[in-house]
Structure formats: structure tokens, C-alpha cells
PDB file of C-alpha atoms in Angstrom:
ATOM      1  CA  MET I   1       0.000   0.000   0.000  1.00 64.00           C
ATOM      2  CA  ILE I   2       2.758   2.480   0.917  1.00 66.00           C
ATOM      3  CA  SER I   3       4.692   1.660  -2.238  1.00 66.00           C
ATOM      4  CA  ARG I   4       1.621   2.400  -4.360  1.00 72.00           C
ATOM      5  CA  ILE I   5       1.226   5.759  -2.667  1.00 71.00           C
ATOM      6  CA  SER I   6       4.929   6.491  -3.166  1.00 63.00           C
ATOM      7  CA  ILE I   7       4.691   5.635  -6.848  1.00 68.00           C
ATOM      8  CA  ALA I   8       1.594   7.792  -7.253  1.00 64.00           C
ATOM      9  CA  LEU I   9       3.336  10.741  -5.618  1.00 60.00           C
ATOM     10  CA  MET I  10       6.427  10.348  -7.808  1.00 65.00           C
ATOM     11  CA  LEU I  11       4.276  10.230 -10.930  1.00 66.00           C
ATOM     12  CA  ALA I  12       2.342  13.301  -9.822  1.00 64.00           C
ATOM     13  CA  LEU I  13       5.512  15.298  -9.146  1.00 59.00           C
ATOM     14  CA  ALA I  14       7.390  14.227 -12.299  1.00 57.00           C
ATOM     15  CA  PRO I  15       5.620  16.723 -14.606  1.00 56.00           C
ATOM     16  CA  MET I  16       6.511  19.594 -12.250  1.00 51.00           C
ATOM     17  CA  THR I  17      10.218  18.879 -12.427  1.00 49.00           C
ATOM     18  CA  ALA I  18      10.065  18.366 -16.180  1.00 50.00           C
ATOM     19  CA  PHE I  19       8.289  21.698 -16.528  1.00 50.00           C
ATOM     20  CA  ALA I  20      10.904  23.479 -14.437  1.00 54.00           C
ATOM     21  CA  ASN I  21      13.686  22.056 -16.563  1.00 72.00           C
ATOM     22  CA  GLN I  22      12.128  23.373 -19.775  1.00 92.00           C
ATOM     23  CA  CYS I  23      13.001  26.986 -18.948  1.00 94.00           C
ATOM     24  CA  PRO I  24      16.798  26.600 -19.293  1.00 95.00           C
ATOM     25  CA  THR I  25      16.307  24.824 -22.625  1.00 96.00           C
ATOM     26  CA  MET I  26      14.165  27.692 -23.888  1.00 97.00           C
ATOM     27  CA  MET I  27      16.734  30.253 -22.687  1.00 97.00           C
ATOM     28  CA  ALA I  28      19.502  28.379 -24.516  1.00 97.00           C
ATOM     29  CA  ALA I  29      17.465  28.341 -27.737  1.00 97.00           C
ATOM     30  CA  ILE I  30      16.856  32.096 -27.460  1.00 98.00           C
ATOM     31  CA  ASP I  31      20.546  32.751 -26.758  1.00 98.00           C
ATOM     32  CA  ALA I  32      21.525  30.701 -29.805  1.00 97.00           C
ATOM     33  CA  ALA I  33      19.061  32.475 -32.109  1.00 97.00           C
ATOM     34  CA  MET I  34      19.704  36.087 -31.067  1.00 97.00           C
ATOM     35  CA  PRO I  35      23.064  36.623 -32.843  1.00 97.00           C
ATOM     36  CA  ASN I  36      21.599  35.642 -36.223  1.00 95.00           C
ATOM     37  CA  ALA I  37      18.194  37.282 -35.841  1.00 96.00           C
ATOM     38  CA  SER I  38      17.190  40.018 -38.237  1.00 95.00           C
ATOM     39  CA  LEU I  39      15.022  42.093 -35.934  1.00 96.00           C
ATOM     40  CA  SER I  40      14.714  45.817 -35.498  1.00 97.00           C
ATOM     41  CA  GLU I  41      16.569  47.339 -32.555  1.00 97.00           C
ATOM     42  CA  ALA I  42      13.272  47.779 -30.719  1.00 98.00           C
ATOM     43  CA  ASP I  43      12.256  44.156 -31.282  1.00 98.00           C
ATOM     44  CA  MET I  44      15.694  42.878 -30.246  1.00 98.00           C
ATOM     45  CA  ALA I  45      15.477  44.974 -27.075  1.00 98.00           C
ATOM     46  CA  LYS I  46      12.069  43.432 -26.362  1.00 98.00           C
ATOM     47  CA  VAL I  47      13.453  39.914 -26.920  1.00 98.00           C
ATOM     48  CA  LYS I  48      16.311  40.631 -24.506  1.00 98.00           C
ATOM     49  CA  GLU I  49      13.863  42.026 -21.958  1.00 98.00           C
ATOM     50  CA  LEU I  50      11.609  38.967 -22.237  1.00 98.00           C
ATOM     51  CA  ARG I  51      14.613  36.651 -21.991  1.00 98.00           C
ATOM     52  CA  ALA I  52      15.817  38.391 -18.815  1.00 98.00           C
ATOM     53  CA  GLN I  53      12.303  38.379 -17.377  1.00 98.00           C
ATOM     54  CA  GLY I  54      11.993  34.662 -18.126  1.00 97.00           C
ATOM     55  CA  GLU I  55      15.244  33.900 -16.345  1.00 97.00           C
ATOM     56  CA  GLN I  56      14.240  35.968 -13.323  1.00 97.00           C
ATOM     57  CA  LEU I  57      10.851  34.251 -13.107  1.00 96.00           C
ATOM     58  CA  HIS I  58      12.508  30.836 -13.443  1.00 95.00           C
ATOM     59  CA  GLN I  59      14.916  31.599 -10.620  1.00 95.00           C
ATOM     60  CA  SER I  60      12.046  32.742  -8.387  1.00 96.00           C
ATOM     61  CA  GLY I  61      10.142  29.507  -9.058  1.00 93.00           C
ATOM     62  CA  ASP I  62       7.439  30.920 -11.349  1.00 94.00           C
ATOM     63  CA  HIS I  63       7.970  28.457 -14.177  1.00 93.00           C
ATOM     64  CA  ALA I  64       4.629  29.145 -15.853  1.00 94.00           C
ATOM     65  CA  GLY I  65       5.426  32.856 -16.033  1.00 96.00           C
ATOM     66  CA  SER I  66       8.935  32.099 -17.188  1.00 96.00           C
ATOM     67  CA  GLU I  67       7.709  29.865 -19.968  1.00 96.00           C
ATOM     68  CA  ALA I  68       5.207  32.512 -21.084  1.00 97.00           C
ATOM     69  CA  ALA I  69       7.873  35.230 -21.314  1.00 98.00           C
ATOM     70  CA  LEU I  70      10.386  32.932 -22.990  1.00 98.00           C
ATOM     71  CA  GLY I  71       7.716  31.666 -25.383  1.00 97.00           C
ATOM     72  CA  GLU I  72       6.973  35.223 -26.477  1.00 98.00           C
ATOM     73  CA  ALA I  73      10.693  35.847 -27.062  1.00 98.00           C
ATOM     74  CA  LYS I  74      10.936  32.650 -29.112  1.00 98.00           C
ATOM     75  CA  LYS I  75       7.893  33.697 -31.137  1.00 98.00           C
ATOM     76  CA  MET I  76       9.476  37.055 -31.921  1.00 97.00           C
ATOM     77  CA  LEU I  77      12.672  35.279 -33.004  1.00 97.00           C
ATOM     78  CA  GLY I  78      10.714  32.867 -35.173  1.00 96.00           C
ATOM     79  CA  ILE I  79      11.811  29.748 -33.307  1.00 95.00           C
TER      80      ILE I  79
END
């Protein structure tokens, strides 16, 4: 009985850790795409702002907010 509960808890928590680990992957993709991006200065500034905001939110534990900000930056970069 206890092992079933332990397994259920591990399965329930697994998506949370996977979600948290997605933020660094998104930041790396943004960092890789920025040098070759053909955006206006204003758009590039916005991408950098969103990237920084995403990192800050990730570090504070707000992974949903981080993913939203990083997703917007990726959208602007076309990735």
C-alpha cells in the first residue's frame, strides 16, 4: 500500500520537475538564435527584456510565467 502511494506521488511530481527544466532549454534556444536574428533594434530589445524576465521568473520559481515570457521571445525570433 505504501509503495503504491509512493509511486503515485512520484508520478504526480514528475511533470513539475520536467516543466521546471524546460526553462533553461528555452533560454539556450533564445541565446543561440539572437546573434543571427534580423530584428529591429526595438524588437531585439524586447526579446532581450523577455529573456531576462523569463530567467528571473525561473529563478524565483514561477515556471509558468517564465515559460510565457520565454515563449513570447521565441515567437518574436521565429523559433
